[in-house]
Amino acid sequence: MQSKQETALKDPFGREISYLRLSVTDRCDFRCVYCMDEKMTFVPREQVLSLEEMQTIAEVFVSLGVRKVRLTGGEPLIRTNVLGLCRELGAIDGLDELVMTTNGSRLATMAPELKAAGLKRLNISLDSLQAERFRRLTRTGKLEDVQAGIEAAIAAGFERIKLNTVILKGRNDDEIEALVDYAVGLGIDISFIEEMPLGSISEHDRAEAFMASDEIRERIAARWDMLPCSGKVTDGPSRMFKLTGTDSRVGFISPHSHNFCGECNRVRVTAEGRLLLCLGHEHSLDLKAIIRRYPGDRERLQKAIILALDLKPERHYFDHSNEPEIVRFMNATGG
Ligand code: SAM
Ligand code: SF4
């Protein structure tokens, strides 16, 4: 098997891939209005990668130079024995950062064990601080559970916690300042994400609900002094700003208004084992087919992944006036 190296994963545009987003399930206990339709069909269980298969895939990516793995979904914390997977991944030699994106519904009980398993940082999604509105936006979620989860995560001592917030015009844009206040009060970060056209949803009109990051940033700048962060703390596609006089940073992930593809360093693996080269395209490789046909053949997997990098498109072309450009939903993508 090829040994650890920095640059085994390079795409045709010279970008080096050091970051893997691994979806551990496409299922979820929430049905957020921008992510899923009310009635969803999920992947049959036998088509979902086993935890052992996920571990193998993660190990192979690390052997090729990946340094950061984010577990996501669906909701990663509803996958049975996700803690066992975290422990295995947390122990991979050469993996610098194991992190997770979660809706927080189960964090109140799981946060300490996740920390002990080797998870360094958490992104927790939160779109409203009003219980009834939170329930409407998530269709099933309980705000109090998520807030208890956020507090438990802070108490568990993660290196960094960041809230992820999708703002929909007319739905929760009146809470931008309150959400920043909440993050500042807890000494954690917050990122605002522009809604992306993934999957066909009927609940709202994405063009009407679209709110550009610049508009959100202006609102925040009217209340706080914002200093642009530089270097590693920019956190991938998120443009980060320190709020002066606080311990918090605010980020903006703007797939529509500020294309970030030039610096892309990531690929995704879906819960059914599809290696997705870009969020905004269908170019992919079926890793599950390889792993199940040739169990234990890591070299074959390595070679296939290196070759697949040739498929990585230069950029996505999201346009908030058209929808949906990609038929797969965010939960199936590994958001
Ligand atoms: N269930 C976990 C959660 O909600 O944090 C992890 C998976 S979720 C798909 C990851 C992130 O994608 C969440 O922060 C969510 O708000 C965001 N997301 C989902 N659908 C989106 C969309 N259509 N556009 C932009 N962000 C989206
Ligand atoms: Fe579930 Fe996360 Fe999608 Fe909401 S955004 S439905 S919590 S996967």
mmCIF file of C-alpha atoms and ligand atoms in Angstrom:
data_model
loop_
_atom_site.group_PDB
_atom_site.id
_atom_site.type_symbol
_atom_site.label_atom_id
_atom_site.label_comp_id
_atom_site.label_asym_id
_atom_site.label_seq_id
_atom_site.Cartn_x
_atom_site.Cartn_y
_atom_site.Cartn_z
ATOM 1 C CA MET A 1 0.000 0.000 0.000
ATOM 2 C CA GLN A 2 1.245 3.453 -0.859
ATOM 3 C CA SER A 3 2.659 5.214 2.181
ATOM 4 C CA LYS A 4 1.549 8.510 3.664
ATOM 5 C CA GLN A 5 2.425 11.460 1.500
ATOM 6 C CA GLU A 6 1.435 15.069 1.090
ATOM 7 C CA THR A 7 0.383 15.298 -2.520
ATOM 8 C CA ALA A 8 -0.981 11.997 -3.779
ATOM 9 C CA LEU A 9 -4.341 13.637 -4.317
ATOM 10 C CA LYS A 10 -3.976 16.423 -6.824
ATOM 11 C CA ASP A 11 -6.633 17.410 -9.315
ATOM 12 C CA PRO A 12 -6.124 18.648 -12.885
ATOM 13 C CA PHE A 13 -6.282 22.256 -11.649
ATOM 14 C CA GLY A 14 -3.402 21.765 -9.223
ATOM 15 C CA ARG A 15 -5.562 21.698 -6.114
ATOM 16 C CA GLU A 16 -4.395 19.353 -3.358
ATOM 17 C CA ILE A 17 -7.036 17.362 -1.535
ATOM 18 C CA SER A 18 -6.409 17.153 2.188
ATOM 19 C CA TYR A 19 -9.961 17.134 3.526
ATOM 20 C CA LEU A 20 -12.593 14.380 3.389
ATOM 21 C CA ARG A 21 -16.231 14.850 4.342
ATOM 22 C CA LEU A 22 -17.647 11.453 5.180
ATOM 23 C CA SER A 23 -21.395 10.995 5.438
ATOM 24 C CA VAL A 24 -22.156 8.293 7.986
ATOM 25 C CA THR A 25 -25.879 8.129 7.188
ATOM 26 C CA ASP A 26 -28.386 9.870 4.926
ATOM 27 C CA ARG A 27 -31.044 9.547 7.640
ATOM 28 C CA CYS A 28 -31.946 12.233 10.114
ATOM 29 C CA ASP A 29 -34.232 12.950 13.037
ATOM 30 C CA PHE A 30 -34.969 16.421 11.573
ATOM 31 C CA ARG A 31 -36.472 17.403 8.220
ATOM 32 C CA CYS A 32 -35.063 20.912 7.735
ATOM 33 C CA VAL A 33 -37.054 22.723 5.068
ATOM 34 C CA TYR A 34 -34.012 23.655 2.951
ATOM 35 C CA CYS A 35 -32.400 20.227 3.196
ATOM 36 C CA MET A 36 -35.181 17.690 2.786
ATOM 37 C CA ASP A 37 -38.661 17.261 1.501
ATOM 38 C CA GLU A 38 -41.301 16.356 4.074
ATOM 39 C CA LYS A 39 -41.523 12.826 2.702
ATOM 40 C CA MET A 40 -38.100 11.418 2.000
ATOM 41 C CA THR A 41 -36.981 8.049 0.746
ATOM 42 C CA PHE A 42 -33.740 6.967 2.320
ATOM 43 C CA VAL A 43 -31.119 4.595 1.015
ATOM 44 C CA PRO A 44 -31.877 0.940 1.907
ATOM 45 C CA ARG A 45 -29.647 -0.127 4.787
ATOM 46 C CA GLU A 46 -27.762 -2.788 2.852
ATOM 47 C CA GLN A 47 -26.634 -0.117 0.409
ATOM 48 C CA VAL A 48 -25.166 2.042 3.172
ATOM 49 C CA LEU A 49 -21.485 1.513 3.949
ATOM 50 C CA SER A 50 -20.785 -0.447 7.112
ATOM 51 C CA LEU A 51 -18.753 1.322 9.792
ATOM 52 C CA GLU A 52 -15.824 -0.952 8.945
ATOM 53 C CA GLU A 53 -16.049 0.052 5.280
ATOM 54 C CA MET A 54 -16.103 3.713 6.308
ATOM 55 C CA GLN A 55 -13.043 3.171 8.452
ATOM 56 C CA THR A 56 -11.189 1.524 5.567
ATOM 57 C CA ILE A 57 -12.089 4.384 3.237
ATOM 58 C CA ALA A 58 -10.954 6.981 5.773
ATOM 59 C CA GLU A 59 -7.675 5.130 6.339
ATOM 60 C CA VAL A 60 -7.018 4.936 2.617
ATOM 61 C CA PHE A 61 -7.671 8.669 2.215
ATOM 62 C CA VAL A 62 -5.277 9.440 5.058
ATOM 63 C CA SER A 63 -2.656 7.214 3.430
ATOM 64 C CA LEU A 64 -3.034 9.423 0.360
ATOM 65 C CA GLY A 65 -2.491 12.669 2.244
ATOM 66 C CA VAL A 66 -5.859 13.619 3.735
ATOM 67 C CA ARG A 67 -5.319 15.357 7.089
ATOM 68 C CA LYS A 68 -8.828 16.281 8.106
ATOM 69 C CA VAL A 69 -12.002 14.192 8.186
ATOM 70 C CA ARG A 70 -15.427 15.620 8.932
ATOM 71 C CA LEU A 71 -18.219 13.212 9.843
ATOM 72 C CA THR A 72 -21.557 14.451 8.620
ATOM 73 C CA GLY A 73 -24.802 13.205 7.127
ATOM 74 C CA GLY A 74 -27.826 13.116 7.483
ATOM 75 C CA GLU A 75 -27.433 13.286 11.199
ATOM 76 C CA PRO A 76 -24.218 11.489 12.169
ATOM 77 C CA LEU A 77 -25.250 11.010 15.789
ATOM 78 C CA ILE A 78 -28.223 8.809 14.910
ATOM 79 C CA ARG A 79 -25.991 6.176 13.301
ATOM 80 C CA THR A 80 -25.677 3.205 15.647
ATOM 81 C CA ASN A 81 -22.199 2.994 17.159
ATOM 82 C CA VAL A 82 -20.959 6.198 15.557
ATOM 83 C CA LEU A 83 -18.869 6.562 18.723
ATOM 84 C CA GLY A 84 -17.011 3.368 17.844
ATOM 85 C CA LEU A 85 -16.279 4.805 14.399
ATOM 86 C CA CYS A 86 -15.050 8.051 15.988
ATOM 87 C CA ARG A 87 -12.690 6.095 18.237
ATOM 88 C CA GLU A 88 -11.259 4.175 15.275
ATOM 89 C CA LEU A 89 -10.842 7.277 13.132
ATOM 90 C CA GLY A 90 -9.514 9.293 16.062
ATOM 91 C CA ALA A 91 -6.675 6.781 16.328
ATOM 92 C CA ILE A 92 -5.587 6.896 12.650
ATOM 93 C CA ASP A 93 -1.936 7.836 12.470
ATOM 94 C CA GLY A 94 -1.505 10.899 10.257
ATOM 95 C CA LEU A 95 -5.018 12.259 10.671
ATOM 96 C CA ASP A 96 -4.649 15.696 12.275
ATOM 97 C CA GLU A 97 -8.276 16.620 12.704
ATOM 98 C CA LEU A 98 -11.417 14.605 13.227
ATOM 99 C CA VAL A 99 -14.449 16.896 13.338
ATOM 100 C CA MET A 100 -18.214 16.616 12.959
ATOM 101 C CA THR A 101 -21.237 18.562 11.777
ATOM 102 C CA THR A 102 -24.371 17.732 13.770
ATOM 103 C CA ASN A 103 -27.839 19.096 14.382
ATOM 104 C CA GLY A 104 -27.092 18.820 18.105
ATOM 105 C CA SER A 105 -30.246 16.914 19.041
ATOM 106 C CA ARG A 106 -28.284 14.150 20.780
ATOM 107 C CA LEU A 107 -25.292 16.103 21.968
ATOM 108 C CA ALA A 108 -26.616 16.623 25.482
ATOM 109 C CA THR A 109 -25.793 13.018 26.262
ATOM 110 C CA MET A 110 -23.120 12.267 23.662
ATOM 111 C CA ALA A 111 -20.807 15.299 23.848
ATOM 112 C CA PRO A 112 -18.378 13.967 26.512
ATOM 113 C CA GLU A 113 -18.005 10.596 24.778
ATOM 114 C CA LEU A 114 -17.436 12.263 21.410
ATOM 115 C CA LYS A 115 -14.705 14.381 22.905
ATOM 116 C CA ALA A 116 -13.132 11.330 24.542
ATOM 117 C CA ALA A 117 -13.328 9.467 21.215
ATOM 118 C CA GLY A 118 -10.990 11.999 19.612
ATOM 119 C CA LEU A 119 -13.275 14.555 18.025
ATOM 120 C CA LYS A 120 -11.621 17.965 18.099
ATOM 121 C CA ARG A 121 -14.207 20.439 16.863
ATOM 122 C CA LEU A 122 -17.928 20.538 16.284
ATOM 123 C CA ASN A 123 -20.193 22.437 13.936
ATOM 124 C CA ILE A 124 -23.728 22.567 15.280
ATOM 125 C CA SER A 125 -26.620 23.730 13.109
ATOM 126 C CA LEU A 126 -28.983 26.309 14.573
ATOM 127 C CA ASP A 127 -31.347 28.493 12.548
ATOM 128 C CA SER A 128 -33.604 30.008 15.187
ATOM 129 C CA LEU A 129 -33.789 30.779 18.888
ATOM 130 C CA GLN A 130 -37.581 30.716 18.894
ATOM 131 C CA ALA A 131 -38.937 27.284 19.815
ATOM 132 C CA GLU A 132 -41.986 27.314 17.557
ATOM 133 C CA ARG A 133 -40.076 28.696 14.581
ATOM 134 C CA PHE A 134 -37.257 26.220 15.194
ATOM 135 C CA ARG A 135 -39.788 23.419 15.041
ATOM 136 C CA ARG A 136 -41.264 24.761 11.790
ATOM 137 C CA LEU A 137 -37.850 25.110 10.124
ATOM 138 C CA THR A 138 -36.697 21.643 11.188
ATOM 139 C CA ARG A 139 -40.231 20.177 11.033
ATOM 140 C CA THR A 140 -39.463 17.881 13.989
ATOM 141 C CA GLY A 141 -36.687 19.465 16.067
ATOM 142 C CA LYS A 142 -36.858 20.708 19.664
ATOM 143 C CA LEU A 143 -34.871 23.871 20.305
ATOM 144 C CA GLU A 144 -34.352 23.021 23.982
ATOM 145 C CA ASP A 145 -32.623 19.740 23.069
ATOM 146 C CA VAL A 146 -30.241 21.496 20.715
ATOM 147 C CA GLN A 147 -29.460 24.273 23.183
ATOM 148 C CA ALA A 148 -28.791 21.661 25.866
ATOM 149 C CA GLY A 149 -26.528 19.946 23.326
ATOM 150 C CA ILE A 150 -24.607 23.145 22.621
ATOM 151 C CA GLU A 151 -24.094 23.719 26.340
ATOM 152 C CA ALA A 152 -22.975 20.117 26.845
ATOM 153 C CA ALA A 153 -20.480 20.482 23.994
ATOM 154 C CA ILE A 154 -19.037 23.635 25.553
ATOM 155 C CA ALA A 155 -18.801 21.895 28.934
ATOM 156 C CA ALA A 156 -17.054 18.923 27.301
ATOM 157 C CA GLY A 157 -14.239 21.247 26.215
ATOM 158 C CA PHE A 158 -14.067 20.943 22.422
ATOM 159 C CA GLU A 159 -11.294 23.029 20.858
ATOM 160 C CA ARG A 160 -13.794 25.031 18.850
ATOM 161 C CA ILE A 161 -17.518 25.026 18.408
ATOM 162 C CA LYS A 162 -19.204 26.774 15.524
ATOM 163 C CA LEU A 163 -22.884 27.275 14.878
ATOM 164 C CA ASN A 164 -24.041 26.832 11.267
ATOM 165 C CA THR A 165 -26.990 28.989 10.299
ATOM 166 C CA VAL A 166 -28.955 29.055 7.052
ATOM 167 C CA ILE A 167 -30.858 32.324 6.724
ATOM 168 C CA LEU A 168 -34.063 32.313 4.682
ATOM 169 C CA LYS A 169 -35.503 35.715 3.879
ATOM 170 C CA GLY A 170 -38.814 36.282 5.612
ATOM 171 C CA ARG A 171 -38.359 33.189 7.784
ATOM 172 C CA ASN A 172 -35.477 33.836 10.174
ATOM 173 C CA ASP A 173 -33.598 36.883 8.857
ATOM 174 C CA ASP A 174 -34.971 38.909 11.776
ATOM 175 C CA GLU A 175 -32.832 36.724 14.079
ATOM 176 C CA ILE A 176 -29.405 37.411 12.576
ATOM 177 C CA GLU A 177 -28.331 39.738 15.400
ATOM 178 C CA ALA A 178 -29.916 37.547 18.105
ATOM 179 C CA LEU A 179 -28.066 34.490 16.800
ATOM 180 C CA VAL A 180 -24.768 36.377 16.794
ATOM 181 C CA ASP A 181 -25.518 37.603 20.339
ATOM 182 C CA TYR A 182 -26.170 34.021 21.384
ATOM 183 C CA ALA A 183 -22.845 32.831 19.950
ATOM 184 C CA VAL A 184 -20.989 35.752 21.534
ATOM 185 C CA GLY A 185 -22.631 35.056 24.904
ATOM 186 C CA LEU A 186 -21.351 31.485 24.761
ATOM 187 C CA GLY A 187 -17.920 32.437 23.384
ATOM 188 C CA ILE A 188 -18.354 30.277 20.270
ATOM 189 C CA ASP A 189 -18.287 30.989 16.513
ATOM 190 C CA ILE A 190 -21.108 31.230 14.009
ATOM 191 C CA SER A 191 -21.209 30.848 10.217
ATOM 192 C CA PHE A 192 -23.978 31.931 7.932
ATOM 193 C CA ILE A 193 -24.517 29.693 4.900
ATOM 194 C CA GLU A 194 -26.319 30.683 1.718
ATOM 195 C CA GLU A 195 -28.972 28.144 0.781
ATOM 196 C CA MET A 196 -27.818 25.859 -2.023
ATOM 197 C CA PRO A 197 -30.014 24.363 -4.737
ATOM 198 C CA LEU A 198 -29.587 20.710 -3.769
ATOM 199 C CA GLY A 199 -32.633 18.485 -4.178
ATOM 200 C CA SER A 200 -36.125 19.507 -5.201
ATOM 201 C CA ILE A 201 -38.098 21.010 -2.348
ATOM 202 C CA SER A 202 -41.678 22.259 -2.451
ATOM 203 C CA GLU A 203 -41.811 23.961 0.933
ATOM 204 C CA HIS A 204 -40.483 27.340 -0.196
ATOM 205 C CA ASP A 205 -39.224 29.171 -3.250
ATOM 206 C CA ARG A 206 -35.452 29.196 -2.990
ATOM 207 C CA ALA A 207 -35.088 32.301 -5.145
ATOM 208 C CA GLU A 208 -37.495 34.239 -2.917
ATOM 209 C CA ALA A 209 -35.872 33.038 0.311
ATOM 210 C CA PHE A 210 -32.329 33.741 -0.873
ATOM 211 C CA MET A 211 -30.350 36.141 1.271
ATOM 212 C CA ALA A 212 -26.815 37.001 0.186
ATOM 213 C CA SER A 213 -24.002 36.830 2.696
ATOM 214 C CA ASP A 214 -23.086 40.464 2.022
ATOM 215 C CA GLU A 215 -26.465 41.621 3.260
ATOM 216 C CA ILE A 216 -26.072 39.566 6.428
ATOM 217 C CA ARG A 217 -22.534 40.858 6.917
ATOM 218 C CA GLU A 218 -23.693 44.478 6.613
ATOM 219 C CA ARG A 219 -26.317 43.882 9.284
ATOM 220 C CA ILE A 220 -23.708 42.423 11.619
ATOM 221 C CA ALA A 221 -21.167 45.152 10.826
ATOM 222 C CA ALA A 222 -23.718 47.729 11.927
ATOM 223 C CA ARG A 223 -23.540 46.291 15.464
ATOM 224 C CA TRP A 224 -20.034 44.830 15.842
ATOM 225 C CA ASP A 225 -16.498 45.695 14.706
ATOM 226 C CA MET A 226 -15.405 42.915 12.378
ATOM 227 C CA LEU A 227 -11.765 42.131 11.628
ATOM 228 C CA PRO A 228 -11.058 39.729 8.736
ATOM 229 C CA CYS A 229 -9.213 36.601 9.894
ATOM 230 C CA SER A 230 -6.412 35.322 7.749
ATOM 231 C CA GLY A 231 -4.566 32.073 7.164
ATOM 232 C CA LYS A 232 -5.742 28.757 8.533
ATOM 233 C CA VAL A 233 -8.581 30.205 10.601
ATOM 234 C CA THR A 234 -10.483 31.048 7.425
ATOM 235 C CA ASP A 235 -11.741 27.427 7.613
ATOM 236 C CA GLY A 236 -12.175 26.422 3.979
ATOM 237 C CA PRO A 237 -14.920 28.229 2.114
ATOM 238 C CA SER A 238 -15.935 30.216 5.180
ATOM 239 C CA ARG A 239 -14.739 33.839 5.152
ATOM 240 C CA MET A 240 -14.192 34.489 8.864
ATOM 241 C CA PHE A 241 -14.210 37.726 10.852
ATOM 242 C CA LYS A 242 -13.258 38.250 14.482
ATOM 243 C CA LEU A 243 -15.788 40.265 16.426
ATOM 244 C CA THR A 244 -13.564 42.649 18.323
ATOM 245 C CA GLY A 245 -13.908 42.595 22.092
ATOM 246 C CA THR A 246 -15.383 39.084 22.004
ATOM 247 C CA ASP A 247 -14.094 35.501 21.780
ATOM 248 C CA SER A 248 -16.277 34.831 18.760
ATOM 249 C CA ARG A 249 -15.803 34.822 15.026
ATOM 250 C CA VAL A 250 -18.443 35.145 12.359
ATOM 251 C CA GLY A 251 -18.118 33.330 9.048
ATOM 252 C CA PHE A 252 -19.861 33.470 5.709
ATOM 253 C CA ILE A 253 -20.171 30.526 3.363
ATOM 254 C CA SER A 254 -21.340 32.019 0.109
ATOM 255 C CA PRO A 255 -21.576 29.437 -2.664
ATOM 256 C CA HIS A 256 -23.651 31.824 -4.763
ATOM 257 C CA SER A 257 -22.201 35.233 -4.165
ATOM 258 C CA HIS A 258 -18.490 34.448 -3.607
ATOM 259 C CA ASN A 259 -17.302 31.435 -5.495
ATOM 260 C CA PHE A 260 -14.728 29.592 -3.388
ATOM 261 C CA CYS A 261 -13.900 26.742 -5.764
ATOM 262 C CA GLY A 262 -10.373 27.964 -6.543
ATOM 263 C CA GLU A 263 -9.267 26.983 -3.041
ATOM 264 C CA CYS A 264 -11.211 23.738 -2.871
ATOM 265 C CA ASN A 265 -9.264 21.100 -0.925
ATOM 266 C CA ARG A 266 -12.053 18.609 -0.279
ATOM 267 C CA VAL A 267 -14.013 15.665 -1.566
ATOM 268 C CA ARG A 268 -17.044 13.898 -0.142
ATOM 269 C CA VAL A 269 -18.009 10.280 0.367
ATOM 270 C CA THR A 270 -21.742 9.659 0.613
ATOM 271 C CA ALA A 271 -23.294 7.152 3.017
ATOM 272 C CA GLU A 272 -23.638 4.698 0.137
ATOM 273 C CA GLY A 273 -19.979 5.003 -0.701
ATOM 274 C CA ARG A 274 -20.017 7.349 -3.665
ATOM 275 C CA LEU A 275 -16.959 9.541 -3.899
ATOM 276 C CA LEU A 276 -18.291 12.945 -4.959
ATOM 277 C CA LEU A 277 -15.712 15.240 -6.444
ATOM 278 C CA CYS A 278 -17.781 18.414 -6.206
ATOM 279 C CA LEU A 279 -20.897 19.537 -4.324
ATOM 280 C CA GLY A 280 -22.322 21.071 -7.472
ATOM 281 C CA HIS A 281 -21.770 18.225 -9.955
ATOM 282 C CA GLU A 282 -22.568 14.544 -10.270
ATOM 283 C CA HIS A 283 -19.019 13.391 -11.127
ATOM 284 C CA SER A 284 -18.417 10.442 -8.836
ATOM 285 C CA LEU A 285 -16.820 7.065 -8.277
ATOM 286 C CA ASP A 286 -18.526 4.093 -6.627
ATOM 287 C CA LEU A 287 -16.094 3.183 -3.839
ATOM 288 C CA LYS A 288 -18.535 0.717 -2.315
ATOM 289 C CA ALA A 289 -18.518 -1.383 -5.495
ATOM 290 C CA ILE A 290 -14.713 -1.605 -5.306
ATOM 291 C CA ILE A 291 -14.559 -2.297 -1.585
ATOM 292 C CA ARG A 292 -17.206 -5.039 -1.774
ATOM 293 C CA ARG A 293 -15.814 -6.663 -4.893
ATOM 294 C CA TYR A 294 -12.207 -6.609 -3.707
ATOM 295 C CA PRO A 295 -12.366 -6.725 0.101
ATOM 296 C CA GLY A 296 -9.038 -5.907 1.719
ATOM 297 C CA ASP A 297 -7.466 -4.588 -1.507
ATOM 298 C CA ARG A 298 -6.481 -1.131 -0.329
ATOM 299 C CA GLU A 299 -4.046 -0.583 -3.140
ATOM 300 C CA ARG A 300 -6.849 -0.911 -5.666
ATOM 301 C CA LEU A 301 -8.874 1.623 -3.698
ATOM 302 C CA GLN A 302 -5.944 4.024 -3.573
ATOM 303 C CA LYS A 303 -5.379 3.819 -7.312
ATOM 304 C CA ALA A 304 -9.069 4.294 -8.075
ATOM 305 C CA ILE A 305 -9.245 7.374 -5.836
ATOM 306 C CA ILE A 306 -6.141 8.927 -7.398
ATOM 307 C CA LEU A 307 -7.604 8.372 -10.878
ATOM 308 C CA ALA A 308 -10.997 9.747 -9.832
ATOM 309 C CA LEU A 309 -9.377 13.065 -8.961
ATOM 310 C CA ASP A 310 -9.104 13.661 -12.708
ATOM 311 C CA LEU A 311 -12.900 14.019 -12.679
ATOM 312 C CA LYS A 312 -12.918 16.914 -10.238
ATOM 313 C CA PRO A 313 -14.613 19.844 -11.964
ATOM 314 C CA GLU A 314 -13.086 23.283 -11.823
ATOM 315 C CA ARG A 315 -16.039 24.882 -10.069
ATOM 316 C CA HIS A 316 -19.745 24.720 -9.327
ATOM 317 C CA TYR A 317 -22.251 26.971 -11.070
ATOM 318 C CA PHE A 318 -24.936 27.548 -8.466
ATOM 319 C CA ASP A 319 -27.364 30.256 -9.411
ATOM 320 C CA HIS A 320 -30.022 31.131 -6.873
ATOM 321 C CA SER A 321 -32.532 32.036 -9.582
ATOM 322 C CA ASN A 322 -32.588 28.486 -10.962
ATOM 323 C CA GLU A 323 -33.487 25.387 -9.041
ATOM 324 C CA PRO A 324 -32.722 22.613 -8.511
ATOM 325 C CA GLU A 325 -29.484 22.183 -10.359
ATOM 326 C CA ILE A 326 -28.567 19.043 -8.505
ATOM 327 C CA VAL A 327 -31.252 16.465 -7.818
ATOM 328 C CA ARG A 328 -29.562 14.892 -4.824
ATOM 329 C CA PHE A 329 -30.534 16.383 -1.476
ATOM 330 C CA MET A 330 -28.018 17.817 0.960
ATOM 331 C CA ASN A 331 -28.584 14.924 3.381
ATOM 332 C CA ALA A 332 -27.571 12.501 0.611
ATOM 333 C CA THR A 333 -24.581 14.632 -0.270
ATOM 334 C CA GLY A 334 -22.964 14.834 3.131
ATOM 335 C CA GLY A 335 -23.373 18.533 3.817
HETATM 336 N N1 SAM B 1 -27.449 16.968 10.206
HETATM 337 C C1 SAM B 1 -26.261 17.701 10.430
HETATM 338 C C2 SAM B 1 -26.555 19.175 10.571
HETATM 339 O O1 SAM B 1 -27.662 19.612 10.243
HETATM 340 O O2 SAM B 1 -25.677 19.890 11.019
HETATM 341 C C3 SAM B 1 -25.202 17.482 9.382
HETATM 342 C C4 SAM B 1 -25.647 17.390 7.937
HETATM 343 S S1 SAM B 1 -26.324 18.876 7.278
HETATM 344 C C5 SAM B 1 -26.707 18.379 5.632
HETATM 345 C C6 SAM B 1 -24.893 19.910 7.166
HETATM 346 C C7 SAM B 1 -25.150 21.386 6.981
HETATM 347 O O3 SAM B 1 -25.740 21.582 5.710
HETATM 348 C C8 SAM B 1 -26.087 21.987 7.992
HETATM 349 O O4 SAM B 1 -25.445 23.058 8.635
HETATM 350 C C9 SAM B 1 -27.249 22.480 7.178
HETATM 351 O O5 SAM B 1 -27.771 23.669 7.690
HETATM 352 C C10 SAM B 1 -26.647 22.658 5.825
HETATM 353 N N2 SAM B 1 -27.597 22.540 4.717
HETATM 354 C C11 SAM B 1 -28.490 21.577 4.478
HETATM 355 N N3 SAM B 1 -29.155 21.800 3.321
HETATM 356 C C12 SAM B 1 -28.653 22.949 2.812
HETATM 357 C C13 SAM B 1 -28.908 23.710 1.632
HETATM 358 N N4 SAM B 1 -29.820 23.344 0.727
HETATM 359 N N5 SAM B 1 -28.183 24.836 1.451
HETATM 360 C C14 SAM B 1 -27.241 25.228 2.349
HETATM 361 N N6 SAM B 1 -26.956 24.561 3.467
HETATM 362 C C15 SAM B 1 -27.655 23.422 3.708
HETATM 363 FE FE1 SF4 B 2 -31.068 16.715 9.048
HETATM 364 FE FE2 SF4 B 2 -28.970 18.301 8.958
HETATM 365 FE FE3 SF4 B 2 -30.561 18.054 6.828
HETATM 366 FE FE4 SF4 B 2 -31.466 19.305 8.951
HETATM 367 S S1 SF4 B 2 -29.741 19.950 7.695
HETATM 368 S S2 SF4 B 2 -32.565 17.729 7.796
HETATM 369 S S3 SF4 B 2 -30.525 18.233 10.585
HETATM 370 S S4 SF4 B 2 -29.319 16.477 7.683
#
